[in-house]
PDB file of C-alpha atoms in Angstrom:
ATOM      1  CA  MET A   1     -88.096 -41.028 275.500  1.00 56.00           C
ATOM      2  CA  ILE A   2     -85.580 -40.518 272.413  1.00 61.00           C
ATOM      3  CA  ILE A   3     -85.914 -44.323 271.015  1.00 68.00           C
ATOM      4  CA  TYR A   4     -89.674 -43.780 270.490  1.00 70.00           C
ATOM      5  CA  GLY A   5     -88.555 -40.835 267.800  1.00 71.00           C
ATOM      6  CA  VAL A   6     -85.847 -43.466 266.558  1.00 73.00           C
ATOM      7  CA  ALA A   7     -88.470 -45.727 266.049  1.00 79.00           C
ATOM      8  CA  PHE A   8     -90.515 -43.861 264.684  1.00 79.00           C
ATOM      9  CA  LEU A   9     -88.172 -42.653 261.771  1.00 78.00           C
ATOM     10  CA  ALA A  10     -87.395 -46.324 261.353  1.00 82.00           C
ATOM     11  CA  ILE A  11     -90.844 -47.379 260.497  1.00 87.00           C
ATOM     12  CA  CYS A  12     -91.862 -44.564 258.421  1.00 84.00           C
ATOM     13  CA  THR A  13     -88.282 -45.067 256.643  1.00 83.00           C
ATOM     14  CA  LEU A  14     -89.583 -48.953 256.242  1.00 88.00           C
ATOM     15  CA  ALA A  15     -93.096 -48.405 255.029  1.00 91.00           C
ATOM     16  CA  GLY A  16     -91.351 -45.768 252.327  1.00 86.00           C
ATOM     17  CA  ILE A  17     -88.788 -48.261 251.132  1.00 86.00           C
ATOM     18  CA  PHE A  18     -91.903 -51.064 250.924  1.00 91.00           C
ATOM     19  CA  VAL A  19     -94.159 -48.445 248.809  1.00 91.00           C
ATOM     20  CA  GLY A  20     -91.373 -47.394 246.545  1.00 86.00           C
ATOM     21  CA  GLU A  21     -90.381 -50.954 245.705  1.00 87.00           C
ATOM     22  CA  LEU A  22     -94.418 -51.722 245.427  1.00 91.00           C
ATOM     23  CA  LEU A  23     -94.529 -48.649 242.855  1.00 87.00           C
ATOM     24  CA  GLY A  24     -91.883 -49.899 240.682  1.00 84.00           C
ATOM     25  CA  LYS A  25     -92.910 -53.292 240.535  1.00 88.00           C
ATOM     26  CA  LEU A  26     -96.440 -51.699 239.153  1.00 89.00           C
ATOM     27  CA  ILE A  27     -94.753 -49.425 236.733  1.00 84.00           C
ATOM     28  CA  GLY A  28     -92.509 -52.016 235.785  1.00 83.00           C
ATOM     29  CA  VAL A  29     -89.821 -50.443 236.987  1.00 77.00           C
ATOM     30  CA  PRO A  30     -86.776 -53.038 238.977  1.00 78.00           C
ATOM     31  CA  ALA A  31     -86.424 -50.724 241.674  1.00 77.00           C
ATOM     32  CA  ASN A  32     -87.447 -48.135 244.480  1.00 79.00           C
ATOM     33  CA  VAL A  33     -89.573 -45.441 242.950  1.00 79.00           C
ATOM     34  CA  GLY A  34     -89.203 -42.279 245.277  1.00 80.00           C
ATOM     35  CA  GLY A  35     -89.240 -44.676 248.319  1.00 82.00           C
ATOM     36  CA  VAL A  36     -86.977 -42.148 250.640  1.00 79.00           C
ATOM     37  CA  GLY A  37     -89.344 -39.058 249.231  1.00 81.00           C
ATOM     38  CA  ILE A  38     -92.229 -41.199 250.569  1.00 85.00           C
ATOM     39  CA  ALA A  39     -90.568 -41.789 253.917  1.00 83.00           C
ATOM     40  CA  MET A  40     -90.046 -37.805 254.405  1.00 80.00           C
ATOM     41  CA  ILE A  41     -93.457 -37.398 253.458  1.00 84.00           C
ATOM     42  CA  LEU A  42     -95.156 -40.072 256.172  1.00 86.00           C
ATOM     43  CA  LEU A  43     -92.563 -38.644 258.880  1.00 81.00           C
ATOM     44  CA  ILE A  44     -93.497 -35.002 258.302  1.00 79.00           C
ATOM     45  CA  PHE A  45     -97.534 -35.852 257.937  1.00 84.00           C
ATOM     46  CA  LEU A  46     -97.637 -38.470 260.879  1.00 81.00           C
ATOM     47  CA  GLY A  47     -94.968 -36.490 262.931  1.00 77.00           C
ATOM     48  CA  SER A  48     -97.314 -33.818 262.915  1.00 78.00           C
ATOM     49  CA  TYR A  49    -100.242 -35.621 263.300  1.00 82.00           C
ATOM     50  CA  LEU A  50     -98.675 -36.881 266.660  1.00 79.00           C
ATOM     51  CA  SER A  51     -97.820 -33.817 268.218  1.00 78.00           C
ATOM     52  CA  LYS A  52    -101.082 -32.119 267.715  1.00 82.00           C
ATOM     53  CA  ARG A  53    -102.585 -35.415 269.585  1.00 82.00           C
ATOM     54  CA  GLY A  54     -99.550 -34.921 272.080  1.00 80.00           C
ATOM     55  CA  LEU A  55     -98.234 -38.047 271.392  1.00 76.00           C
ATOM     56  CA  LEU A  56     -94.974 -37.418 270.498  1.00 74.00           C
ATOM     57  CA  THR A  57     -93.465 -35.634 272.688  1.00 73.00           C
ATOM     58  CA  GLY A  58     -90.204 -33.351 273.650  1.00 74.00           C
ATOM     59  CA  LYS A  59     -87.716 -36.252 273.463  1.00 74.00           C
ATOM     60  CA  SER A  60     -89.201 -38.102 270.840  1.00 72.00           C
ATOM     61  CA  GLU A  61     -89.124 -35.046 268.692  1.00 74.00           C
ATOM     62  CA  GLN A  62     -85.847 -34.865 269.523  1.00 75.00           C
ATOM     63  CA  GLY A  63     -84.817 -38.068 268.250  1.00 72.00           C
ATOM     64  CA  VAL A  64     -86.482 -37.729 264.912  1.00 71.00           C
ATOM     65  CA  GLU A  65     -85.114 -34.488 264.627  1.00 74.00           C
ATOM     66  CA  PHE A  66     -81.505 -35.717 265.080  1.00 74.00           C
ATOM     67  CA  TRP A  67     -81.877 -38.755 262.843  1.00 70.00           C
ATOM     68  CA  SER A  68     -83.597 -36.856 260.314  1.00 68.00           C
ATOM     69  CA  ALA A  69     -80.816 -34.465 260.543  1.00 74.00           C
ATOM     70  CA  ILE A  70     -77.926 -37.151 260.026  1.00 73.00           C
ATOM     71  CA  TYR A  71     -80.390 -39.456 257.386  1.00 68.00           C
ATOM     72  CA  ILE A  72     -81.368 -36.502 254.667  1.00 67.00           C
ATOM     73  CA  PRO A  73     -77.404 -36.192 253.525  1.00 73.00           C
ATOM     74  CA  ILE A  74     -76.821 -39.766 253.472  1.00 70.00           C
ATOM     75  CA  VAL A  75     -79.590 -40.172 251.238  1.00 67.00           C
ATOM     76  CA  VAL A  76     -78.839 -37.351 249.046  1.00 69.00           C
ATOM     77  CA  ALA A  77     -74.694 -38.494 249.094  1.00 69.00           C
ATOM     78  CA  MET A  78     -76.239 -41.883 247.974  1.00 65.00           C
ATOM     79  CA  ALA A  79     -78.826 -40.755 245.272  1.00 65.00           C
ATOM     80  CA  ALA A  80     -76.073 -38.206 243.722  1.00 64.00           C
ATOM     81  CA  GLN A  81     -73.703 -41.825 243.694  1.00 63.00           C
ATOM     82  CA  GLN A  82     -76.242 -43.489 242.301  1.00 61.00           C
ATOM     83  CA  ASN A  83     -76.558 -40.932 239.244  1.00 60.00           C
ATOM     84  CA  VAL A  84     -73.045 -40.562 238.419  1.00 62.00           C
ATOM     85  CA  TYR A  85     -73.348 -43.779 238.069  1.00 64.00           C
ATOM     86  CA  GLY A  86     -76.368 -43.854 236.015  1.00 63.00           C
ATOM     87  CA  ALA A  87     -74.764 -41.285 233.863  1.00 61.00           C
ATOM     88  CA  LEU A  88     -71.179 -42.913 233.077  1.00 67.00           C
ATOM     89  CA  SER A  89     -72.853 -45.540 231.860  1.00 69.00           C
ATOM     90  CA  GLY A  90     -75.949 -43.840 230.164  1.00 68.00           C
ATOM     91  CA  GLY A  91     -73.462 -41.936 227.534  1.00 73.00           C
ATOM     92  CA  PRO A  92     -72.770 -38.717 226.793  1.00 77.00           C
ATOM     93  CA  MET A  93     -76.291 -37.456 226.310  1.00 75.00           C
ATOM     94  CA  ALA A  94     -76.818 -38.214 230.302  1.00 69.00           C
ATOM     95  CA  ILE A  95     -73.572 -36.423 231.131  1.00 72.00           C
ATOM     96  CA  ILE A  96     -74.703 -33.422 228.462  1.00 82.00           C
ATOM     97  CA  ALA A  97     -78.314 -33.064 230.192  1.00 77.00           C
ATOM     98  CA  GLY A  98     -76.827 -33.311 233.900  1.00 75.00           C
ATOM     99  CA  THR A  99     -74.116 -30.805 233.566  1.00 84.00           C
ATOM    100  CA  LEU A 100     -76.804 -28.367 231.947  1.00 89.00           C
ATOM    101  CA  ALA A 101     -79.135 -28.875 234.757  1.00 86.00           C
ATOM    102  CA  VAL A 102     -76.223 -27.788 237.660  1.00 87.00           C
ATOM    103  CA  VAL A 103     -75.020 -24.966 235.415  1.00 92.00           C
ATOM    104  CA  LEU A 104     -78.489 -23.760 234.867  1.00 91.00           C
ATOM    105  CA  GLY A 105     -79.573 -24.361 238.642  1.00 87.00           C
ATOM    106  CA  PHE A 106     -76.004 -22.075 239.698  1.00 90.00           C
ATOM    107  CA  ALA A 107     -77.641 -19.029 237.000  1.00 91.00           C
ATOM    108  CA  LEU A 108     -80.892 -19.597 238.385  1.00 88.00           C
ATOM    109  CA  VAL A 109     -79.638 -18.357 242.405  1.00 87.00           C
ATOM    110  CA  PRO A 110     -79.222 -15.243 241.752  1.00 87.00           C
ATOM    111  CA  VAL A 111     -82.815 -14.946 240.171  1.00 86.00           C
ATOM    112  CA  LEU A 112     -84.581 -16.423 243.097  1.00 79.00           C
ATOM    113  CA  CYS A 113     -82.640 -14.415 245.569  1.00 83.00           C
ATOM    114  CA  ARG A 114     -84.047 -11.212 244.100  1.00 81.00           C
ATOM    115  CA  LEU A 115     -87.663 -12.966 244.037  1.00 77.00           C
ATOM    116  CA  GLY A 116     -87.326 -13.864 247.679  1.00 69.00           C
ATOM    117  CA  GLN A 117     -86.322 -10.359 248.456  1.00 74.00           C
ATOM    118  CA  GLN A 118     -89.099  -7.575 248.817  1.00 67.00           C
ATOM    119  CA  PRO A 119     -88.874  -4.005 248.065  1.00 66.00           C
ATOM    120  CA  PRO A 120     -88.481  -2.387 250.448  1.00 62.00           C
ATOM    121  CA  GLN A 121     -92.083  -0.311 251.263  1.00 67.00           C
ATOM    122  CA  ALA A 122     -92.013   3.489 251.837  1.00 57.00           C
ATOM    123  CA  VAL A 123     -92.856   4.329 255.102  1.00 57.00           C
ATOM    124  CA  GLU A 124     -96.262   6.818 254.447  1.00 60.00           C
ATOM    125  CA  SER A 125     -97.027   9.233 257.036  1.00 57.00           C
ATOM    126  CA  LYS A 126    -100.366  10.436 256.537  1.00 59.00           C
ATOM    127  CA  VAL A 127    -100.236  14.227 258.070  1.00 57.00           C
ATOM    128  CA  VAL A 128    -104.132  15.516 258.173  1.00 57.00           C
ATOM    129  CA  SER A 129    -104.310  19.178 258.860  1.00 57.00           C
ATOM    130  CA  GLN A 130    -107.359  20.191 260.794  1.00 58.00           C
ATOM    131  CA  PRO A 131    -108.267  24.289 260.328  1.00 60.00           C
ATOM    132  CA  LEU A 132    -108.670  25.643 263.162  1.00 60.00           C
ATOM    133  CA  ASN A 133    -111.880  26.182 264.592  1.00 62.00           C
ATOM    134  CA  LYS A 134    -112.271  29.050 265.936  1.00 60.00           C
ATOM    135  CA  ALA A 135    -115.331  30.346 267.879  1.00 58.00           C
ATOM    136  CA  PRO A 136    -117.267  33.089 266.097  1.00 59.00           C
ATOM    137  CA  ARG A 137    -116.788  36.452 268.127  1.00 57.00           C
TER     138      ARG A 137
END
């Protein structure tokens, strides 16, 4: 059922947030450190494991796919909002670093496109000429 996929996603999210909070406390940061990323990694690994074992049916997979398609853009938007607030409160150096990172990212798009393309390979046709075998007269 689709609801099982949603429950699976919720469990991974809660586990990721818990581990992220725990990691933050261990390193002395009063924030969630990588909880969403940990949740997504859990979702990928556990989903793959359960699929291989036949425990995650087609309908459950559809539930996971649906909510992960909605979940990822929301999390990215939330993280971007936090980054903007952090940059504005962090001063001009944070704004300059963020701007340079975006400009560098845009500049590298053509380079990455060229790296991703494979050069066309020439088709080599090997024509093997065989001598005519004539029987001796």
